[in-house]
Amino acid sequence: MRSFANRFVPKFIQSFVENPSVYLIMKDISPFTLHQLGQMWIKYQQATREISNLAILYKINSHNFKNLLIVGDTHGDLNSTLRIVQPFFDGKVDSLLFLGDYVDRGEQSYLNFFFLVCLSIIWPDRVILLRGNHEDLELNLMFGFYKELQNYFPVNKELQTVLAIINAIYNLMPLVAITPKNSVCMHAGIPKSIPPLELIEQIPKPHVGYRLITDKKLKKELHDAFIQVRWNDPIVTSIKLKDERSYHGHFYYTHEEVQQFLKLNNQKRIIRSHEDSRGGYQEVFSNVLYHVFSSEPYFGQIKKAFTINEEKNGDITLRDLDFNIELKLKG
Ligand SMILES: [Mn+2]
């Protein structure tokens, strides 16, 4: 079992992380008080501050890098999450990178979300949580998380406090991570403008700070990038659909655009999640765009879910949720 870091972590966070499945049976009773949730937000804020650049574009430190596990959408499925994090606790991987969408659709969004936030508080440089399109209160109203929270917090005033805490955490999450083997990881994909990574780095932190940007053109570019890295989908076609809207009402990007983006930013590949219709894994564009989804089973759409493992020696493997090797992608 991975030991807790020396830094001060409240006891309730430690006991939750040590035995999260105990809480799975408490459907309508929150394992945390409002005060504890507030403490989690403060601790998360401190943890993100400790690490440079964590809020927007996180470069995984190649100095300490050994073995990284990249995880797709888990959507309120704590059972899948608990299988996925096991090799981290067993010391088989030393870092976890989650691509977003921790809440909605599944039945345990509340526990799934705070379990991951707690891991990130304890190991801020080893457990990285990117923001997906479902880390958004408006979406949570429609896709289940809000309703689940109402069960835990039936008193409206309390519910509003909890929502404010959750929103504050959403607004601090990084949007893109770069691995030591030059994989650009983000929830959905590249913005329509095919920006340099330096532009993405300028997205305000917390993500609500756009009003402070006076340059109107820049403000729009940054806001578009903030939305589109969490929404845009790849499209397999030779026809360039530059202005075509995707299924989700955002934009498509092509194989050619992925190559352009990688060349511009001197990176090797993109790893993303977001679309359950692509199943647990897909090599969307040969060698340059990999899709991974990590919640199982997922409304009959995904029978088998996967994660991607990047190792120091350059091996990149596709693994199932119990860390068994399915396929060698590179190495
Ligand atoms: Mn998504």
Short mmCIF file of C-alpha atoms and ligand atoms in Angstrom, two decimals:
data_model
loop_
_atom_site.label_atom_id
_atom_site.label_comp_id
_atom_site.label_asym_id
_atom_site.label_seq_id
_atom_site.Cartn_x
_atom_site.Cartn_y
_atom_site.Cartn_z
CA MET A 1 0.00 0.00 0.00
CA ARG A 2 1.32 3.39 -1.02
CA SER A 3 1.98 5.37 2.14
CA PHE A 4 0.54 8.81 2.73
CA ALA A 5 2.83 11.72 2.10
CA ASN A 6 4.27 13.63 5.03
CA ARG A 7 2.26 16.72 4.30
CA PHE A 8 -0.74 17.34 6.48
CA VAL A 9 -3.89 15.69 5.20
CA PRO A 10 -7.05 15.70 7.35
CA LYS A 11 -7.92 12.34 8.88
CA PHE A 12 -11.33 12.10 7.15
CA ILE A 13 -9.64 12.37 3.74
CA GLN A 14 -7.20 9.61 4.63
CA SER A 15 -9.90 7.25 5.89
CA PHE A 16 -12.06 7.86 2.82
CA VAL A 17 -9.15 7.08 0.49
CA GLU A 18 -8.12 4.02 2.53
CA ASN A 19 -11.56 2.46 2.33
CA PRO A 20 -13.86 4.18 -0.16
CA SER A 21 -16.08 1.13 -0.77
CA VAL A 22 -17.45 1.44 2.79
CA TYR A 23 -19.25 4.58 1.62
CA LEU A 24 -20.87 2.95 -1.42
CA ILE A 25 -23.78 1.62 0.64
CA MET A 26 -24.67 5.06 2.08
CA LYS A 27 -26.83 6.17 -0.85
CA ASP A 28 -28.57 9.17 0.76
CA ILE A 29 -26.23 10.10 3.58
CA SER A 30 -23.22 12.20 2.74
CA PRO A 31 -19.98 10.84 4.20
CA PHE A 32 -18.84 14.46 4.53
CA THR A 33 -20.14 17.46 6.44
CA LEU A 34 -20.30 20.87 4.76
CA HIS A 35 -17.31 21.88 6.82
CA GLN A 36 -15.29 18.90 5.53
CA LEU A 37 -16.26 19.67 1.94
CA GLY A 38 -15.06 23.23 2.50
CA GLN A 39 -11.79 21.85 3.88
CA MET A 40 -11.39 19.70 0.77
CA TRP A 41 -11.74 22.75 -1.44
CA ILE A 42 -9.09 24.63 0.58
CA LYS A 43 -6.75 21.63 0.48
CA TYR A 44 -7.27 21.19 -3.27
CA GLN A 45 -6.52 24.87 -3.78
CA GLN A 46 -3.29 24.54 -1.78
CA ALA A 47 -2.32 21.38 -3.65
CA THR A 48 -2.80 23.01 -7.07
CA ARG A 49 -0.79 26.02 -5.95
CA GLU A 50 2.11 23.81 -4.89
CA ILE A 51 2.56 22.63 -8.46
CA SER A 52 3.55 25.09 -11.13
CA ASN A 53 1.19 25.37 -14.08
CA LEU A 54 -1.27 22.85 -12.69
CA ALA A 55 -4.29 25.00 -13.42
CA ILE A 56 -4.11 25.00 -17.19
CA LEU A 57 -1.34 23.05 -18.87
CA TYR A 58 0.51 20.56 -16.74
CA LYS A 59 3.84 19.20 -17.88
CA ILE A 60 4.49 15.91 -16.14
CA ASN A 61 7.92 16.07 -14.60
CA SER A 62 10.22 13.88 -16.69
CA HIS A 63 12.78 13.87 -13.87
CA ASN A 64 10.74 11.65 -11.55
CA PHE A 65 8.85 9.91 -14.32
CA LYS A 66 8.70 6.13 -14.30
CA ASN A 67 5.31 4.84 -15.13
CA LEU A 68 2.12 6.74 -15.91
CA LEU A 69 -1.44 5.46 -16.25
CA ILE A 70 -3.78 7.57 -18.42
CA VAL A 71 -7.47 7.16 -17.65
CA GLY A 72 -10.50 8.12 -19.77
CA ASP A 73 -14.02 9.04 -18.64
CA THR A 74 -15.24 7.34 -15.46
CA HIS A 75 -18.66 9.12 -15.26
CA GLY A 76 -19.81 8.45 -11.71
CA ASP A 77 -18.59 4.86 -11.72
CA LEU A 78 -16.60 4.49 -8.50
CA ASN A 79 -16.30 0.72 -9.01
CA SER A 80 -14.31 1.22 -12.23
CA THR A 81 -12.21 3.95 -10.58
CA LEU A 82 -11.32 1.65 -7.68
CA ARG A 83 -10.07 -1.03 -10.09
CA ILE A 84 -8.09 1.54 -12.07
CA VAL A 85 -6.25 3.03 -9.06
CA GLN A 86 -5.20 -0.36 -7.64
CA PRO A 87 -1.83 -0.52 -9.50
CA PHE A 88 -1.08 2.96 -8.11
CA PHE A 89 -1.58 1.68 -4.57
CA ASP A 90 0.41 -1.48 -5.39
CA GLY A 91 3.31 0.64 -6.67
CA LYS A 92 3.05 -0.69 -10.25
CA VAL A 93 2.49 2.82 -11.60
CA ASP A 94 3.65 5.97 -9.90
CA SER A 95 1.36 8.53 -11.53
CA LEU A 96 -2.26 8.73 -12.62
CA LEU A 97 -3.62 11.14 -15.21
CA PHE A 98 -7.40 11.37 -15.57
CA LEU A 99 -8.87 12.92 -18.72
CA GLY A 100 -12.04 14.35 -17.12
CA ASP A 101 -15.77 13.50 -16.87
CA TYR A 102 -15.87 12.13 -13.31
CA VAL A 103 -19.54 12.93 -12.80
CA ASP A 104 -22.99 12.47 -14.46
CA ARG A 105 -24.58 9.40 -16.07
CA GLY A 106 -23.25 6.90 -13.48
CA GLU A 107 -24.81 6.50 -10.03
CA GLN A 108 -21.88 7.42 -7.80
CA SER A 109 -20.82 10.80 -9.14
CA TYR A 110 -20.51 12.39 -5.70
CA LEU A 111 -18.22 9.70 -4.29
CA ASN A 112 -16.30 9.23 -7.54
CA PHE A 113 -15.57 12.95 -7.79
CA PHE A 114 -14.48 13.50 -4.20
CA PHE A 115 -12.48 10.26 -4.10
CA LEU A 116 -10.40 11.54 -7.03
CA VAL A 117 -10.14 15.03 -5.56
CA CYS A 118 -8.87 13.46 -2.31
CA LEU A 119 -6.21 11.46 -4.20
CA SER A 120 -5.10 14.65 -5.88
CA ILE A 121 -4.91 16.47 -2.53
CA ILE A 122 -2.71 13.74 -1.06
CA TRP A 123 -0.49 13.28 -4.14
CA PRO A 124 -0.80 16.56 -6.10
CA ASP A 125 2.13 15.82 -8.41
CA ARG A 126 1.12 12.19 -9.01
CA VAL A 127 -2.64 12.29 -9.44
CA ILE A 128 -3.65 14.80 -12.09
CA LEU A 129 -7.31 15.49 -12.83
CA LEU A 130 -8.07 17.28 -16.09
CA ARG A 131 -11.37 19.07 -16.54
CA GLY A 132 -13.86 17.43 -18.93
CA ASN A 133 -17.01 18.93 -20.43
CA HIS A 134 -19.09 17.40 -17.61
CA GLU A 135 -17.16 19.32 -14.98
CA ASP A 136 -19.80 21.99 -15.54
CA LEU A 137 -22.79 22.71 -13.27
CA GLU A 138 -25.13 23.41 -16.19
CA LEU A 139 -24.52 19.95 -17.61
CA ASN A 140 -24.84 18.43 -14.14
CA LEU A 141 -28.42 19.75 -14.01
CA MET A 142 -29.29 17.59 -17.01
CA PHE A 143 -27.16 14.46 -16.65
CA GLY A 144 -27.60 13.23 -13.09
CA PHE A 145 -25.00 14.71 -10.74
CA TYR A 146 -27.29 17.52 -9.56
CA LYS A 147 -30.10 15.07 -8.78
CA GLU A 148 -27.71 12.83 -6.87
CA LEU A 149 -26.51 15.81 -4.83
CA GLN A 150 -30.14 16.67 -3.99
CA ASN A 151 -30.45 13.25 -2.33
CA TYR A 152 -27.38 13.92 -0.22
CA PHE A 153 -28.31 17.54 0.55
CA PRO A 154 -32.11 17.96 0.57
CA VAL A 155 -31.90 21.39 2.20
CA ASN A 156 -31.50 23.90 -0.62
CA LYS A 157 -29.19 26.27 1.25
CA GLU A 158 -26.76 23.43 1.93
CA LEU A 159 -27.03 22.19 -1.65
CA GLN A 160 -26.10 25.66 -2.95
CA THR A 161 -23.00 25.69 -0.73
CA VAL A 162 -21.95 22.25 -1.99
CA LEU A 163 -22.48 23.32 -5.61
CA ALA A 164 -20.35 26.42 -5.03
CA ILE A 165 -17.53 24.26 -3.61
CA ILE A 166 -17.73 21.83 -6.54
CA ASN A 167 -17.73 24.69 -9.04
CA ALA A 168 -14.70 26.27 -7.39
CA ILE A 169 -12.85 22.94 -7.72
CA TYR A 170 -13.89 22.60 -11.39
CA ASN A 171 -12.47 26.05 -12.08
CA LEU A 172 -9.04 25.09 -10.78
CA MET A 173 -8.60 21.90 -12.80
CA PRO A 174 -5.94 21.78 -15.52
CA LEU A 175 -7.18 21.40 -19.12
CA VAL A 176 -4.22 19.79 -20.87
CA ALA A 177 -1.29 17.64 -19.72
CA ILE A 178 1.91 16.81 -21.60
CA THR A 179 3.58 13.51 -20.75
CA PRO A 180 7.35 12.93 -20.74
CA LYS A 181 6.91 10.89 -23.95
CA ASN A 182 5.24 13.85 -25.70
CA SER A 183 1.63 12.78 -25.57
CA VAL A 184 -0.76 15.71 -25.41
CA CYS A 185 -3.62 14.63 -23.17
CA MET A 186 -6.95 16.43 -23.03
CA HIS A 187 -10.59 15.54 -22.63
CA ALA A 188 -11.84 15.89 -26.21
CA GLY A 189 -9.37 17.39 -28.65
CA ILE A 190 -7.82 20.30 -30.46
CA PRO A 191 -9.52 23.68 -30.83
CA LYS A 192 -10.59 24.82 -34.31
CA SER A 193 -7.88 27.50 -34.40
CA ILE A 194 -5.12 24.82 -33.97
CA PRO A 195 -3.37 26.96 -31.36
CA PRO A 196 0.16 26.77 -30.02
CA LEU A 197 0.26 25.32 -26.51
CA GLU A 198 1.45 28.73 -25.30
CA LEU A 199 -2.01 30.07 -26.09
CA ILE A 200 -3.72 27.36 -24.04
CA GLU A 201 -1.39 28.24 -21.16
CA GLN A 202 -2.90 31.74 -21.12
CA ILE A 203 -6.43 30.54 -20.29
CA PRO A 204 -7.30 32.28 -17.01
CA LYS A 205 -6.98 30.52 -13.68
CA PRO A 206 -9.49 30.05 -12.13
CA HIS A 207 -11.35 29.56 -15.40
CA VAL A 208 -13.79 32.39 -14.69
CA GLY A 209 -11.27 35.22 -15.05
CA TYR A 210 -12.06 36.21 -18.66
CA ARG A 211 -13.46 39.61 -17.70
CA LEU A 212 -9.95 40.73 -16.77
CA ILE A 213 -8.68 40.25 -20.33
CA THR A 214 -8.98 43.54 -22.22
CA ASP A 215 -7.90 42.36 -25.69
CA LYS A 216 -11.23 41.22 -27.22
CA LYS A 217 -9.70 38.96 -29.87
CA LEU A 218 -7.48 37.19 -27.34
CA LYS A 219 -10.36 36.87 -24.91
CA LYS A 220 -12.45 35.09 -27.56
CA GLU A 221 -9.58 32.81 -28.62
CA LEU A 222 -8.93 31.77 -25.02
CA HIS A 223 -12.58 31.19 -24.25
CA ASP A 224 -13.04 29.14 -27.44
CA ALA A 225 -10.01 27.02 -26.53
CA PHE A 226 -11.35 26.52 -22.99
CA ILE A 227 -14.62 25.13 -24.42
CA GLN A 228 -13.23 23.24 -27.41
CA VAL A 229 -10.48 21.18 -25.73
CA ARG A 230 -13.37 19.68 -23.74
CA TRP A 231 -15.85 19.26 -26.63
CA ASN A 232 -14.33 18.87 -30.12
CA ASP A 233 -14.41 15.49 -31.84
CA PRO A 234 -12.19 13.90 -34.48
CA ILE A 235 -13.73 13.06 -37.82
CA VAL A 236 -12.40 10.42 -40.17
CA THR A 237 -12.77 11.91 -43.60
CA SER A 238 -10.69 13.32 -46.38
CA ILE A 239 -13.08 16.24 -46.83
CA LYS A 240 -12.17 19.21 -44.73
CA LEU A 241 -15.20 20.24 -42.69
CA LYS A 242 -13.69 23.42 -41.42
CA ASP A 243 -16.90 25.07 -40.28
CA GLU A 244 -19.08 22.03 -39.86
CA ARG A 245 -20.48 21.57 -36.37
CA SER A 246 -19.94 18.20 -34.68
CA TYR A 247 -22.58 16.03 -33.06
CA HIS A 248 -22.11 17.94 -29.80
CA GLY A 249 -22.57 21.32 -31.49
CA HIS A 250 -18.87 22.11 -31.41
CA PHE A 251 -16.22 21.38 -34.04
CA TYR A 252 -14.66 18.45 -35.79
CA TYR A 253 -10.94 18.09 -36.36
CA THR A 254 -9.31 16.01 -39.06
CA HIS A 255 -6.23 13.78 -39.29
CA GLU A 256 -4.43 16.56 -41.14
CA GLU A 257 -5.23 19.08 -38.40
CA VAL A 258 -3.94 16.74 -35.73
CA GLN A 259 -0.64 16.43 -37.62
CA GLN A 260 -0.50 20.19 -38.02
CA PHE A 261 -1.10 20.72 -34.28
CA LEU A 262 1.52 18.14 -33.27
CA LYS A 263 4.12 19.58 -35.64
CA LEU A 264 3.48 23.13 -34.47
CA ASN A 265 3.88 22.11 -30.83
CA ASN A 266 6.64 19.57 -31.33
CA GLN A 267 4.61 16.71 -29.80
CA LYS A 268 4.03 13.09 -30.85
CA ARG A 269 0.42 12.11 -30.25
CA ILE A 270 -2.89 13.06 -28.69
CA ILE A 271 -4.66 10.93 -26.11
CA ARG A 272 -8.32 11.80 -25.47
CA SER A 273 -11.61 10.37 -24.25
CA HIS A 274 -15.10 11.98 -24.40
CA GLU A 275 -17.07 9.88 -26.92
CA ASP A 276 -18.61 6.69 -25.53
CA SER A 277 -19.68 5.82 -29.11
CA ARG A 278 -16.05 4.99 -29.91
CA GLY A 279 -16.02 2.26 -27.27
CA GLY A 280 -13.26 1.60 -24.72
CA TYR A 281 -10.40 2.15 -27.16
CA GLN A 282 -9.77 3.31 -30.70
CA GLU A 283 -6.70 4.33 -32.65
CA VAL A 284 -8.63 7.07 -34.43
CA PHE A 285 -5.75 8.38 -36.58
CA SER A 286 -2.84 6.00 -37.04
CA ASN A 287 -0.02 6.72 -34.51
CA VAL A 288 -1.26 10.23 -33.69
CA LEU A 289 -4.71 10.09 -32.08
CA TYR A 290 -5.78 7.55 -29.48
CA HIS A 291 -9.19 7.38 -27.84
CA VAL A 292 -9.69 5.71 -24.45
CA PHE A 293 -12.80 5.35 -22.24
CA SER A 294 -12.59 3.91 -18.71
CA SER A 295 -16.05 3.24 -17.27
CA GLU A 296 -17.32 -0.33 -17.40
CA PRO A 297 -20.00 -1.39 -18.18
CA TYR A 298 -21.32 1.86 -19.57
CA PHE A 299 -25.05 1.75 -20.43
CA GLY A 300 -24.42 -1.21 -22.74
CA GLN A 301 -22.27 1.00 -24.97
CA ILE A 302 -18.95 -0.12 -23.60
CA LYS A 303 -18.49 -3.74 -22.68
CA LYS A 304 -14.80 -3.45 -22.05
CA ALA A 305 -13.08 -0.27 -20.93
CA PHE A 306 -9.36 0.55 -21.02
CA THR A 307 -6.53 2.75 -19.80
CA ILE A 308 -3.23 3.67 -21.48
CA ASN A 309 0.10 3.06 -19.75
CA GLU A 310 3.19 5.09 -20.62
CA GLU A 311 6.51 3.86 -19.27
CA LYS A 312 9.93 5.43 -18.92
CA ASN A 313 11.48 3.12 -21.55
CA GLY A 314 9.02 4.45 -24.16
CA ASP A 315 6.61 1.50 -24.10
CA ILE A 316 2.99 2.53 -24.43
CA THR A 317 0.47 -0.20 -23.74
CA LEU A 318 -3.28 -0.51 -23.71
CA ARG A 319 -4.47 -2.08 -20.46
CA ASP A 320 -7.82 -3.21 -19.16
CA LEU A 321 -9.21 -1.82 -15.88
CA ASP A 322 -7.32 -4.49 -13.92
CA PHE A 323 -3.99 -3.48 -15.48
CA ASN A 324 -3.70 -6.52 -17.77
CA ILE A 325 -1.96 -5.76 -21.06
CA GLU A 326 -4.32 -5.85 -24.01
CA LEU A 327 -2.16 -4.42 -26.76
CA LYS A 328 1.25 -2.88 -27.29
CA LEU A 329 0.77 0.54 -28.90
CA LYS A 330 4.41 1.54 -29.04
CA GLY A 331 7.78 0.28 -27.81
MN MN B 1 -17.11 14.21 -22.31
#
